[in-house]
Amino acid sequence: MKRAATRGTRKGSFDRPQHDHARCIADALQSAGTVCAAQGVRLTEQRRRVLELVWQSHRPIGAYEILDQLTDGSGRRAAPPTVYRALDFLLEHGLIHRVESRNAFIGCSHPGTEHVVEIMLCTDCGRAAEIDDQRIDRAVRAVAAEIGFRIERQTIEIAGRCGHCQARPAHA
Amino acid sequence: MKRAATRGTRKGSFDRPQHDHARCIADALQSAGTVCAAQGVRLTEQRRRVLELVWQSHRPIGAYEILDQLTDGSGRRAAPPTVYRALDFLLEHGLIHRVESRNAFIGCSHPGTEHVVEIMLCTDCGRAAEIDDQRIDRAVRAVAAEIGFRIERQTIEIAGRCGHCQARPAHA
DNA sequence: AGTGTATTGTTATACTATATCAAGAACAAC
DNA sequence: GTTGTTCTTGATATAGTATAACAATACACT
Ligand SMILES: [Zn+2]
Ligand SMILES: [Zn+2]
Ligand SMILES: [Zn+2]
Ligand SMILES: [Zn+2]
């Protein structure tokens, strides 16, 4: 289960604003199915819907934003545990990532593969991009090794302005 | 105002558990006074007390933990805005850092100097250490430059087990 | 003392997340 | 297909984190 990782327009950087995002969503859902099948867990309808909502854009989305959109057919809003349980499942199986500095979530850009999560966040358009580069991780590991620190988890979130937004006046 | 940065036992790594922590606190309070004077802002008693509580250990402390210890002489607990305002002030003037992955705060180990905040968090003893090393920042900037991203703020929090804790059975 | 600004007090409320127990759906074995 | 088991969802309550808004006080400066 390595091949779904680099499909679509996802390339470890910020997509063009006009990219075919329906494709991003479709790819994410398909990969999720594959990952869950491989791990012998169930991608239930509820979980699939939450994943789809997370992927509705490249902006980190909060649990309660998801909640507001998660009506149960007859328009009744779900309760918090419903969405948090789905999010926990998706986190555990590497289908989404938590953005700590925002209390929000983004879809994982390379599900089914082991990787350190490194995220860039545009403060202008609000979008996030998962970085796919070994250098930061290598630097972190070098520093940790020197002071005898055994790494368990890395939270790397870089806020700033993406290339597309720099090419325009702010907040345009 | 560069010289207070490397005083005491603070060295960009985890202190020995038995270090002279009273010295850490004293140094932090003294540096804070210097920084505030240099910036022409007031380190009020309230702010000084909150800073002291943040520095009571090297473990990140939550706003409400501070609140619980912030009695107003006659034993009356302060209200949330009181502590959040003090924390905001201390953050703005670089005297503390927010640990995003924990919704908590630590004292800054080199106040009064420009620096990227990189934090290691021990999942065993719970302590935090601010790293003072250029390599991670250089790697981050190299990656950002390649994709045309202009960095504004970095959140780098590495969780794992510190050297002191690895030298003992877990949770000892 | 008088005026303007910065700080703190106070109350209410918003936002984020989890605990707990009950009900329902899926699955395996018989 | 029924039973027993496990996983998943529903529902209610509550915990934990953070801010809005406005009043009162303290401080700095003339
Ligand atoms: Zn897309
Ligand atoms: Zn990922
Ligand atoms: Zn110390
Ligand atoms: Zn610092």
mmCIF file of C-alpha atoms (C1' of nucleotides) and ligand atoms in Angstrom:
data_model
loop_
_atom_site.group_PDB
_atom_site.id
_atom_site.type_symbol
_atom_site.label_atom_id
_atom_site.label_comp_id
_atom_site.label_asym_id
_atom_site.label_seq_id
_atom_site.Cartn_x
_atom_site.Cartn_y
_atom_site.Cartn_z
ATOM 1 C CA MET A 1 0.000 0.000 0.000
ATOM 2 C CA LYS A 2 2.465 2.581 -1.157
ATOM 3 C CA ARG A 3 1.198 3.482 -4.559
ATOM 4 C CA ALA A 4 -1.780 5.677 -3.731
ATOM 5 C CA ALA A 5 0.517 8.143 -2.035
ATOM 6 C CA THR A 6 1.520 10.406 -4.871
ATOM 7 C CA ARG A 7 -1.543 10.473 -7.038
ATOM 8 C CA GLY A 8 -3.622 13.404 -8.180
ATOM 9 C CA THR A 9 -2.340 16.936 -7.889
ATOM 10 C CA ARG A 10 -0.884 16.441 -4.426
ATOM 11 C CA LYS A 11 2.814 17.136 -4.583
ATOM 12 C CA GLY A 12 4.064 18.276 -1.189
ATOM 13 C CA SER A 13 3.352 21.928 -1.809
ATOM 14 C CA PHE A 14 0.441 24.319 -2.294
ATOM 15 C CA ASP A 15 -1.806 23.433 -5.210
ATOM 16 C CA ARG A 16 -2.900 26.117 -7.590
ATOM 17 C CA PRO A 17 -6.148 27.636 -6.327
ATOM 18 C CA GLN A 18 -7.883 26.481 -9.523
ATOM 19 C CA HIS A 19 -6.762 22.859 -9.383
ATOM 20 C CA ASP A 20 -9.242 20.031 -9.830
ATOM 21 C CA HIS A 21 -10.162 19.601 -6.225
ATOM 22 C CA ALA A 22 -12.899 17.074 -6.899
ATOM 23 C CA ARG A 23 -10.003 14.856 -7.825
ATOM 24 C CA CYS A 24 -8.306 15.489 -4.467
ATOM 25 C CA ILE A 25 -11.452 14.373 -2.695
ATOM 26 C CA ALA A 26 -12.014 11.335 -4.859
ATOM 27 C CA ASP A 27 -8.418 10.234 -4.455
ATOM 28 C CA ALA A 28 -8.537 10.705 -0.696
ATOM 29 C CA LEU A 29 -11.696 8.629 -0.357
ATOM 30 C CA GLN A 30 -10.341 5.904 -2.575
ATOM 31 C CA SER A 31 -7.040 5.761 -0.710
ATOM 32 C CA ALA A 32 -8.930 5.637 2.564
ATOM 33 C CA GLY A 33 -10.838 2.603 1.358
ATOM 34 C CA THR A 34 -7.633 0.885 0.394
ATOM 35 C CA VAL A 35 -5.902 1.718 3.669
ATOM 36 C CA CYS A 36 -8.805 0.518 5.779
ATOM 37 C CA ALA A 37 -9.121 -2.687 3.816
ATOM 38 C CA ALA A 38 -5.402 -3.329 4.206
ATOM 39 C CA GLN A 39 -5.606 -2.756 7.946
ATOM 40 C CA GLY A 40 -8.753 -4.799 8.368
ATOM 41 C CA VAL A 41 -10.826 -1.932 9.784
ATOM 42 C CA ARG A 42 -14.153 -0.559 8.649
ATOM 43 C CA LEU A 43 -14.521 2.740 6.857
ATOM 44 C CA THR A 44 -18.133 3.195 7.885
ATOM 45 C CA GLU A 45 -20.462 5.671 6.228
ATOM 46 C CA GLN A 46 -20.095 8.039 9.182
ATOM 47 C CA ARG A 47 -16.303 7.984 8.963
ATOM 48 C CA ARG A 48 -16.375 8.350 5.220
ATOM 49 C CA ARG A 49 -18.608 11.416 5.493
ATOM 50 C CA VAL A 50 -16.340 13.030 8.070
ATOM 51 C CA LEU A 51 -13.290 12.358 5.923
ATOM 52 C CA GLU A 52 -15.087 13.882 2.964
ATOM 53 C CA LEU A 53 -15.907 17.003 4.996
ATOM 54 C CA VAL A 54 -12.284 17.299 6.098
ATOM 55 C CA TRP A 55 -11.292 17.133 2.457
ATOM 56 C CA GLN A 56 -13.853 19.673 1.278
ATOM 57 C CA SER A 57 -11.004 22.157 1.082
ATOM 58 C CA HIS A 58 -7.313 22.355 1.860
ATOM 59 C CA ARG A 59 -8.055 24.546 4.878
ATOM 60 C CA PRO A 60 -7.835 22.956 8.301
ATOM 61 C CA ILE A 61 -11.340 22.366 9.590
ATOM 62 C CA GLY A 62 -12.481 22.354 13.208
ATOM 63 C CA ALA A 63 -14.457 19.526 14.795
ATOM 64 C CA TYR A 64 -17.478 21.750 15.332
ATOM 65 C CA GLU A 65 -17.458 22.981 11.758
ATOM 66 C CA ILE A 66 -17.681 19.365 10.708
ATOM 67 C CA LEU A 67 -20.397 18.813 13.270
ATOM 68 C CA ASP A 68 -22.487 21.633 11.806
ATOM 69 C CA GLN A 69 -22.398 19.984 8.408
ATOM 70 C CA LEU A 70 -22.994 16.491 9.643
ATOM 71 C CA THR A 71 -26.769 16.289 9.505
ATOM 72 C CA ASP A 72 -28.345 12.865 9.774
ATOM 73 C CA GLY A 73 -30.537 12.949 6.686
ATOM 74 C CA SER A 74 -33.524 14.425 8.518
ATOM 75 C CA GLY A 75 -31.524 17.538 9.310
ATOM 76 C CA ARG A 76 -30.689 16.640 12.900
ATOM 77 C CA ARG A 77 -27.198 17.726 13.851
ATOM 78 C CA ALA A 78 -24.947 15.043 15.287
ATOM 79 C CA ALA A 79 -23.512 15.241 18.815
ATOM 80 C CA PRO A 80 -19.833 16.037 19.491
ATOM 81 C CA PRO A 81 -18.747 12.498 20.380
ATOM 82 C CA THR A 82 -19.923 11.343 16.985
ATOM 83 C CA VAL A 83 -17.511 13.546 15.121
ATOM 84 C CA TYR A 84 -14.672 13.157 17.607
ATOM 85 C CA ARG A 85 -14.923 9.395 17.364
ATOM 86 C CA ALA A 86 -14.719 9.541 13.614
ATOM 87 C CA LEU A 87 -11.791 11.963 13.807
ATOM 88 C CA ASP A 88 -9.988 9.699 16.294
ATOM 89 C CA PHE A 89 -10.425 6.785 13.952
ATOM 90 C CA LEU A 90 -9.136 8.744 10.975
ATOM 91 C CA LEU A 91 -6.168 10.006 13.003
ATOM 92 C CA GLU A 92 -5.291 6.540 14.228
ATOM 93 C CA HIS A 93 -5.242 5.149 10.736
ATOM 94 C CA GLY A 94 -3.278 8.034 9.314
ATOM 95 C CA LEU A 95 -6.028 9.414 7.088
ATOM 96 C CA ILE A 96 -6.049 12.873 8.618
ATOM 97 C CA HIS A 97 -3.676 14.975 10.700
ATOM 98 C CA ARG A 98 -4.381 17.268 13.611
ATOM 99 C CA VAL A 99 -3.156 20.852 13.267
ATOM 100 C CA GLU A 100 -2.236 21.616 16.864
ATOM 101 C CA SER A 101 -1.750 25.329 16.408
ATOM 102 C CA ARG A 102 -5.331 25.614 15.130
ATOM 103 C CA ASN A 103 -7.290 22.907 16.938
ATOM 104 C CA ALA A 104 -8.244 21.679 13.521
ATOM 105 C CA PHE A 105 -7.743 18.857 11.060
ATOM 106 C CA ILE A 106 -6.547 18.307 7.511
ATOM 107 C CA GLY A 107 -6.633 15.322 5.217
ATOM 108 C CA CYS A 108 -3.366 13.425 4.968
ATOM 109 C CA SER A 109 -1.706 13.873 1.598
ATOM 110 C CA HIS A 110 0.069 10.538 1.639
ATOM 111 C CA PRO A 111 -2.071 8.069 3.545
ATOM 112 C CA GLY A 112 -0.863 4.549 3.954
ATOM 113 C CA THR A 113 2.783 5.540 4.135
ATOM 114 C CA GLU A 114 4.969 6.142 7.168
ATOM 115 C CA HIS A 115 5.916 9.798 7.282
ATOM 116 C CA VAL A 116 6.709 12.645 9.591
ATOM 117 C CA VAL A 117 3.974 15.247 9.497
ATOM 118 C CA GLU A 118 5.217 18.659 8.461
ATOM 119 C CA ILE A 119 2.632 21.270 7.608
ATOM 120 C CA MET A 120 2.777 24.715 6.076
ATOM 121 C CA LEU A 121 -0.145 27.020 6.807
ATOM 122 C CA CYS A 122 -0.925 30.075 4.733
ATOM 123 C CA THR A 123 -2.119 32.939 6.903
ATOM 124 C CA ASP A 124 -3.631 34.626 3.853
ATOM 125 C CA CYS A 125 -5.665 32.000 1.980
ATOM 126 C CA GLY A 126 -5.879 29.758 5.041
ATOM 127 C CA ARG A 127 -4.802 26.646 3.191
ATOM 128 C CA ALA A 128 -2.455 23.971 4.484
ATOM 129 C CA ALA A 129 0.111 21.907 2.622
ATOM 130 C CA GLU A 130 1.828 18.809 3.884
ATOM 131 C CA ILE A 131 5.522 18.957 3.154
ATOM 132 C CA ASP A 132 7.225 15.907 1.812
ATOM 133 C CA ASP A 133 10.900 16.504 2.471
ATOM 134 C CA GLN A 134 13.458 14.680 4.571
ATOM 135 C CA ARG A 135 15.685 17.593 5.488
ATOM 136 C CA ILE A 136 13.707 18.922 8.417
ATOM 137 C CA ASP A 137 13.286 15.487 9.913
ATOM 138 C CA ARG A 138 16.986 14.773 9.466
ATOM 139 C CA ALA A 139 17.878 18.004 11.254
ATOM 140 C CA VAL A 140 15.477 17.229 14.088
ATOM 141 C CA ARG A 141 16.890 13.744 14.482
ATOM 142 C CA ALA A 142 20.453 15.011 14.452
ATOM 143 C CA VAL A 143 19.712 17.481 17.230
ATOM 144 C CA ALA A 144 17.807 14.889 19.249
ATOM 145 C CA ALA A 145 20.616 12.366 18.912
ATOM 146 C CA GLU A 146 23.131 14.872 20.229
ATOM 147 C CA ILE A 147 21.259 15.495 23.436
ATOM 148 C CA GLY A 148 20.184 11.879 23.884
ATOM 149 C CA PHE A 149 16.496 12.473 23.214
ATOM 150 C CA ARG A 150 14.435 9.603 21.826
ATOM 151 C CA ILE A 151 11.807 11.028 19.486
ATOM 152 C CA GLU A 152 8.269 9.700 19.632
ATOM 153 C CA ARG A 153 6.261 12.309 17.762
ATOM 154 C CA GLN A 154 6.953 15.537 15.912
ATOM 155 C CA THR A 155 4.680 18.537 15.603
ATOM 156 C CA ILE A 156 5.978 20.790 12.864
ATOM 157 C CA GLU A 157 3.691 23.573 11.704
ATOM 158 C CA ILE A 158 5.035 26.502 9.743
ATOM 159 C CA ALA A 159 2.774 29.517 9.351
ATOM 160 C CA GLY A 160 3.369 32.106 6.675
ATOM 161 C CA ARG A 161 2.299 33.183 3.221
ATOM 162 C CA CYS A 162 2.147 30.743 0.329
ATOM 163 C CA GLY A 163 3.521 31.483 -3.104
ATOM 164 C CA HIS A 164 0.120 31.971 -4.706
ATOM 165 C CA CYS A 165 -0.864 34.580 -2.135
ATOM 166 C CA GLN A 166 2.431 36.411 -2.412
ATOM 167 C CA ALA A 167 1.728 36.848 -6.102
ATOM 168 C CA ARG A 168 -1.280 38.974 -5.159
ATOM 169 C CA PRO A 169 -2.087 41.825 -2.774
ATOM 170 C CA ALA A 170 -2.952 40.534 0.683
ATOM 171 C CA HIS A 171 -6.483 39.279 1.379
ATOM 172 C CA ALA A 172 -7.448 39.642 -2.270
ATOM 173 C CA MET B 1 20.119 42.886 26.199
ATOM 174 C CA LYS B 2 21.771 39.715 24.979
ATOM 175 C CA ARG B 3 23.728 38.669 27.976
ATOM 176 C CA ALA B 4 20.996 37.260 30.199
ATOM 177 C CA ALA B 5 20.292 34.589 27.659
ATOM 178 C CA THR B 6 22.804 31.950 28.641
ATOM 179 C CA ARG B 7 22.983 32.319 32.372
ATOM 180 C CA GLY B 8 22.194 29.775 35.056
ATOM 181 C CA THR B 9 21.933 26.117 34.176
ATOM 182 C CA ARG B 10 19.941 26.738 30.990
ATOM 183 C CA LYS B 11 21.833 25.280 28.084
ATOM 184 C CA GLY B 12 19.425 24.297 25.322
ATOM 185 C CA SER B 13 18.840 20.814 26.660
ATOM 186 C CA PHE B 14 17.252 19.039 29.637
ATOM 187 C CA ASP B 15 18.692 20.066 32.992
ATOM 188 C CA ARG B 16 19.606 17.417 35.521
ATOM 189 C CA PRO B 17 16.569 16.752 37.694
ATOM 190 C CA GLN B 18 18.556 17.917 40.755
ATOM 191 C CA HIS B 19 19.722 21.219 39.326
ATOM 192 C CA ASP B 20 19.378 24.435 41.292
ATOM 193 C CA HIS B 21 15.971 25.416 40.053
ATOM 194 C CA ALA B 22 15.620 28.363 42.414
ATOM 195 C CA ARG B 23 18.323 29.844 40.266
ATOM 196 C CA CYS B 24 16.308 29.217 37.089
ATOM 197 C CA ILE B 25 13.398 31.127 38.601
ATOM 198 C CA ALA B 26 15.515 33.985 39.891
ATOM 199 C CA ASP B 27 17.264 34.368 36.562
ATOM 200 C CA ALA B 28 13.973 34.325 34.675
ATOM 201 C CA LEU B 29 12.467 37.030 36.867
ATOM 202 C CA GLN B 30 15.543 39.167 36.646
ATOM 203 C CA SER B 31 15.737 38.838 32.852
ATOM 204 C CA ALA B 32 12.062 39.690 32.631
ATOM 205 C CA GLY B 33 12.660 42.897 34.528
ATOM 206 C CA THR B 34 15.464 43.807 32.179
ATOM 207 C CA VAL B 35 13.479 42.989 29.060
ATOM 208 C CA CYS B 36 10.439 44.953 30.176
ATOM 209 C CA ALA B 37 12.544 47.944 31.146
ATOM 210 C CA ALA B 38 14.277 47.855 27.774
ATOM 211 C CA GLN B 39 10.936 47.724 25.967
ATOM 212 C CA GLY B 40 9.340 50.382 28.132
ATOM 213 C CA VAL B 41 6.530 48.167 29.399
ATOM 214 C CA ARG B 42 5.485 47.378 32.944
ATOM 215 C CA LEU B 43 6.143 44.050 34.593
ATOM 216 C CA THR B 44 3.322 44.442 37.083
ATOM 217 C CA GLU B 45 3.023 42.333 40.198
ATOM 218 C CA GLN B 46 0.308 40.272 38.562
ATOM 219 C CA ARG B 47 2.439 39.553 35.529
ATOM 220 C CA ARG B 48 5.464 38.812 37.658
ATOM 221 C CA ARG B 49 3.479 36.308 39.723
ATOM 222 C CA VAL B 50 2.173 34.548 36.624
ATOM 223 C CA LEU B 51 5.669 34.359 35.192
ATOM 224 C CA GLU B 52 6.905 32.929 38.468
ATOM 225 C CA LEU B 53 4.176 30.273 38.402
ATOM 226 C CA VAL B 54 5.068 29.364 34.827
ATOM 227 C CA TRP B 55 8.642 28.930 35.956
ATOM 228 C CA GLN B 56 7.812 26.867 39.032
ATOM 229 C CA SER B 57 8.951 23.850 37.068
ATOM 230 C CA HIS B 58 10.171 23.001 33.587
ATOM 231 C CA ARG B 59 6.861 21.334 32.835
ATOM 232 C CA PRO B 60 4.433 23.183 30.593
ATOM 233 C CA ILE B 61 1.651 24.594 32.742
ATOM 234 C CA GLY B 62 -1.962 25.206 31.725
ATOM 235 C CA ALA B 63 -3.732 28.537 32.169
ATOM 236 C CA TYR B 64 -6.187 27.044 34.633
ATOM 237 C CA GLU B 65 -3.439 25.474 36.721
ATOM 238 C CA ILE B 66 -1.966 28.929 37.053
ATOM 239 C CA LEU B 67 -5.400 30.282 37.855
ATOM 240 C CA ASP B 68 -5.804 27.825 40.706
ATOM 241 C CA GLN B 69 -2.599 29.060 42.298
ATOM 242 C CA LEU B 70 -3.260 32.727 41.700
ATOM 243 C CA THR B 71 -5.077 33.690 44.884
ATOM 244 C CA ASP B 72 -5.439 37.380 45.622
ATOM 245 C CA GLY B 73 -4.047 37.475 49.166
ATOM 246 C CA SER B 74 -7.397 36.840 50.803
ATOM 247 C CA GLY B 75 -7.613 33.449 49.108
ATOM 248 C CA ARG B 76 -9.969 34.508 46.345
ATOM 249 C CA ARG B 77 -9.167 32.820 43.059
ATOM 250 C CA ALA B 78 -8.678 35.114 40.071
ATOM 251 C CA ALA B 79 -10.897 34.940 36.990
ATOM 252 C CA PRO B 80 -9.736 33.518 33.649
ATOM 253 C CA PRO B 81 -9.217 36.858 31.867
ATOM 254 C CA THR B 82 -6.770 37.865 34.555
ATOM 255 C CA VAL B 83 -4.418 35.028 33.826
ATOM 256 C CA TYR B 84 -4.945 35.084 30.066
ATOM 257 C CA ARG B 85 -4.111 38.767 29.967
ATOM 258 C CA ALA B 86 -0.914 38.181 31.864
ATOM 259 C CA LEU B 87 -0.055 35.252 29.595
ATOM 260 C CA ASP B 88 -0.736 37.360 26.495
ATOM 261 C CA PHE B 89 1.571 40.046 27.790
ATOM 262 C CA LEU B 90 4.328 37.550 28.568
ATOM 263 C CA LEU B 91 3.924 35.937 25.152
ATOM 264 C CA GLU B 92 4.043 39.268 23.358
ATOM 265 C CA HIS B 93 7.245 40.230 25.060
ATOM 266 C CA GLY B 94 8.888 36.878 24.531
ATOM 267 C CA LEU B 95 9.037 35.866 28.183
ATOM 268 C CA ILE B 96 7.064 32.649 27.771
ATOM 269 C CA HIS B 97 6.132 30.341 24.907
ATOM 270 C CA ARG B 98 2.903 28.563 24.189
ATOM 271 C CA VAL B 99 3.128 24.786 23.763
ATOM 272 C CA GLU B 100 0.466 24.230 21.130
ATOM 273 C CA SER B 101 0.361 20.469 21.390
ATOM 274 C CA ARG B 102 -0.471 20.760 25.090
ATOM 275 C CA ASN B 103 -2.485 23.985 25.437
ATOM 276 C CA ALA B 104 0.119 25.037 27.953
ATOM 277 C CA PHE B 105 2.987 27.430 28.548
ATOM 278 C CA ILE B 106 6.675 27.345 29.408
ATOM 279 C CA GLY B 107 9.128 30.033 30.377
ATOM 280 C CA CYS B 108 11.399 31.203 27.587
ATOM 281 C CA SER B 109 14.984 30.089 28.100
ATOM 282 C CA HIS B 110 16.530 32.993 26.231
ATOM 283 C CA PRO B 111 14.314 36.017 26.673
ATOM 284 C CA GLY B 112 15.294 39.254 25.049
ATOM 285 C CA THR B 113 16.852 37.546 22.044
ATOM 286 C CA GLU B 114 15.338 36.839 18.647
ATOM 287 C CA HIS B 115 15.014 33.097 18.215
ATOM 288 C CA VAL B 116 12.945 30.399 16.620
ATOM 289 C CA VAL B 117 11.081 28.408 19.238
ATOM 290 C CA GLU B 118 11.907 24.720 19.161
ATOM 291 C CA ILE B 119 10.758 22.616 22.072
ATOM 292 C CA MET B 120 11.430 19.066 23.185
ATOM 293 C CA LEU B 121 8.846 17.502 25.479
ATOM 294 C CA CYS B 122 9.581 14.464 27.606
ATOM 295 C CA THR B 123 6.573 12.153 27.752
ATOM 296 C CA ASP B 124 8.011 10.498 30.855
ATOM 297 C CA CYS B 125 9.021 13.270 33.267
ATOM 298 C CA GLY B 126 6.813 15.809 31.524
ATOM 299 C CA ARG B 127 9.514 18.443 31.283
ATOM 300 C CA ALA B 128 10.188 20.699 28.313
ATOM 301 C CA ALA B 129 13.464 22.010 26.967
ATOM 302 C CA GLU B 130 13.921 24.787 24.488
ATOM 303 C CA ILE B 131 16.423 23.830 21.837
ATOM 304 C CA ASP B 132 19.035 26.304 20.814
ATOM 305 C CA ASP B 133 20.250 25.039 17.467
ATOM 306 C CA GLN B 134 20.203 26.502 13.977
ATOM 307 C CA ARG B 135 20.018 23.320 11.957
ATOM 308 C CA ILE B 136 16.274 22.739 12.162
ATOM 309 C CA ASP B 137 15.500 26.346 11.314
ATOM 310 C CA ARG B 138 17.926 26.249 8.404
ATOM 311 C CA ALA B 139 16.251 23.113 7.052
ATOM 312 C CA VAL B 140 12.810 24.663 7.417
ATOM 313 C CA ARG B 141 13.910 27.806 5.637
ATOM 314 C CA ALA B 142 15.514 25.863 2.844
ATOM 315 C CA VAL B 143 12.323 23.922 2.223
ATOM 316 C CA ALA B 144 10.188 27.062 2.431
ATOM 317 C CA ALA B 145 12.430 28.908 0.000
ATOM 318 C CA GLU B 146 12.129 26.112 -2.543
ATOM 319 C CA ILE B 147 8.364 26.259 -2.643
ATOM 320 C CA GLY B 148 8.201 30.032 -2.367
ATOM 321 C CA PHE B 149 6.711 30.131 1.103
ATOM 322 C CA ARG B 150 7.397 33.169 3.279
ATOM 323 C CA ILE B 151 7.689 32.044 6.899
ATOM 324 C CA GLU B 152 6.020 34.061 9.623
ATOM 325 C CA ARG B 153 6.008 31.707 12.586
ATOM 326 C CA GLN B 154 7.252 28.223 13.340
ATOM 327 C CA THR B 155 5.729 25.729 15.729
ATOM 328 C CA ILE B 156 8.209 22.953 16.391
ATOM 329 C CA GLU B 157 7.429 20.600 19.233
ATOM 330 C CA ILE B 158 9.174 17.267 19.510
ATOM 331 C CA ALA B 159 7.739 14.749 21.956
ATOM 332 C CA GLY B 160 9.768 11.820 23.214
ATOM 333 C CA ARG B 161 11.876 10.611 26.107
ATOM 334 C CA CYS B 162 14.688 12.728 27.507
ATOM 335 C CA GLY B 163 18.132 11.365 28.332
ATOM 336 C CA HIS B 164 17.604 11.411 32.084
ATOM 337 C CA CYS B 165 14.435 9.354 31.788
ATOM 338 C CA GLN B 166 15.993 6.864 29.412
ATOM 339 C CA ALA B 167 18.651 6.192 32.039
ATOM 340 C CA ARG B 168 15.896 4.831 34.313
ATOM 341 C CA PRO B 169 12.939 2.452 34.030
ATOM 342 C CA ALA B 170 9.861 4.241 32.732
ATOM 343 C CA HIS B 171 7.706 6.218 35.166
ATOM 344 C CA ALA B 172 10.201 5.687 37.982
ATOM 345 C "C1'" DA C 1 -5.831 67.855 41.416
ATOM 346 C "C1'" DG C 2 -7.129 66.720 36.500
ATOM 347 C "C1'" DT C 3 -6.880 64.119 32.356
ATOM 348 C "C1'" DG C 4 -5.874 60.298 29.485
ATOM 349 C "C1'" DT C 5 -4.048 55.594 29.217
ATOM 350 C "C1'" DA C 6 -3.034 51.116 30.871
ATOM 351 C "C1'" DT C 7 -4.289 47.568 33.911
ATOM 352 C "C1'" DT C 8 -7.331 44.744 36.545
ATOM 353 C "C1'" DG C 9 -12.036 43.080 38.146
ATOM 354 C "C1'" DT C 10 -16.324 40.887 37.021
ATOM 355 C "C1'" DT C 11 -19.754 38.439 34.646
ATOM 356 C "C1'" DA C 12 -21.161 36.055 30.946
ATOM 357 C "C1'" DT C 13 -20.364 33.191 27.159
ATOM 358 C "C1'" DA C 14 -17.981 30.815 23.279
ATOM 359 C "C1'" DC C 15 -15.235 27.129 21.779
ATOM 360 C "C1'" DT C 16 -12.969 22.521 22.220
ATOM 361 C "C1'" DA C 17 -13.053 17.863 24.021
ATOM 362 C "C1'" DT C 18 -14.259 13.777 26.842
ATOM 363 C "C1'" DA C 19 -16.865 10.532 30.154
ATOM 364 C "C1'" DT C 20 -20.581 7.524 30.533
ATOM 365 C "C1'" DC C 21 -24.134 4.521 29.565
ATOM 366 C "C1'" DA C 22 -27.706 2.918 26.404
ATOM 367 C "C1'" DA C 23 -29.026 1.300 21.879
ATOM 368 C "C1'" DG C 24 -28.077 -0.565 17.457
ATOM 369 C "C1'" DA C 25 -25.431 -2.807 13.590
ATOM 370 C "C1'" DA C 26 -22.091 -6.132 11.950
ATOM 371 C "C1'" DC C 27 -19.858 -10.454 12.337
ATOM 372 C "C1'" DA C 28 -18.682 -15.254 13.594
ATOM 373 C "C1'" DA C 29 -20.064 -19.549 15.172
ATOM 374 C "C1'" DC C 30 -23.217 -22.641 15.785
ATOM 375 C "C1'" DG D 1 -31.403 -17.948 11.238
ATOM 376 C "C1'" DT D 2 -30.452 -17.606 15.968
ATOM 377 C "C1'" DT D 3 -27.172 -16.601 19.478
ATOM 378 C "C1'" DG D 4 -23.487 -14.427 21.503
ATOM 379 C "C1'" DT D 5 -19.762 -11.202 20.844
ATOM 380 C "C1'" DT D 6 -17.719 -7.126 19.300
ATOM 381 C "C1'" DC D 7 -17.709 -2.831 17.120
ATOM 382 C "C1'" DT D 8 -20.112 1.308 16.247
ATOM 383 C "C1'" DT D 9 -23.290 4.971 17.066
ATOM 384 C "C1'" DG D 10 -26.717 7.715 19.911
ATOM 385 C "C1'" DA D 11 -27.610 10.688 23.689
ATOM 386 C "C1'" DT D 12 -26.808 13.382 27.738
ATOM 387 C "C1'" DA D 13 -23.918 15.513 30.716
ATOM 388 C "C1'" DT D 14 -19.828 17.702 31.868
ATOM 389 C "C1'" DA D 15 -14.895 18.989 31.697
ATOM 390 C "C1'" DG D 16 -11.371 21.980 29.889
ATOM 391 C "C1'" DT D 17 -9.725 26.065 27.240
ATOM 392 C "C1'" DA D 18 -10.355 30.861 25.794
ATOM 393 C "C1'" DT D 19 -12.538 35.395 24.814
ATOM 394 C "C1'" DA D 20 -16.111 39.361 24.755
ATOM 395 C "C1'" DA D 21 -17.737 43.276 27.010
ATOM 396 C "C1'" DC D 22 -17.993 46.699 30.270
ATOM 397 C "C1'" DA D 23 -16.994 48.633 34.888
ATOM 398 C "C1'" DA D 24 -13.671 50.030 38.208
ATOM 399 C "C1'" DT D 25 -9.086 51.149 39.558
ATOM 400 C "C1'" DA D 26 -4.285 52.402 39.243
ATOM 401 C "C1'" DC D 27 -0.694 54.914 36.922
ATOM 402 C "C1'" DA D 28 1.723 58.557 34.354
ATOM 403 C "C1'" DC D 29 1.917 63.152 33.139
ATOM 404 C "C1'" DT D 30 0.804 67.830 33.256
HETATM 405 ZN ZN ZN E 1 -7.340 20.040 -3.787
HETATM 406 ZN ZN ZN E 2 0.242 12.970 6.104
HETATM 407 ZN ZN ZN E 3 15.355 24.676 36.414
HETATM 408 ZN ZN ZN E 4 12.452 31.075 23.925
#
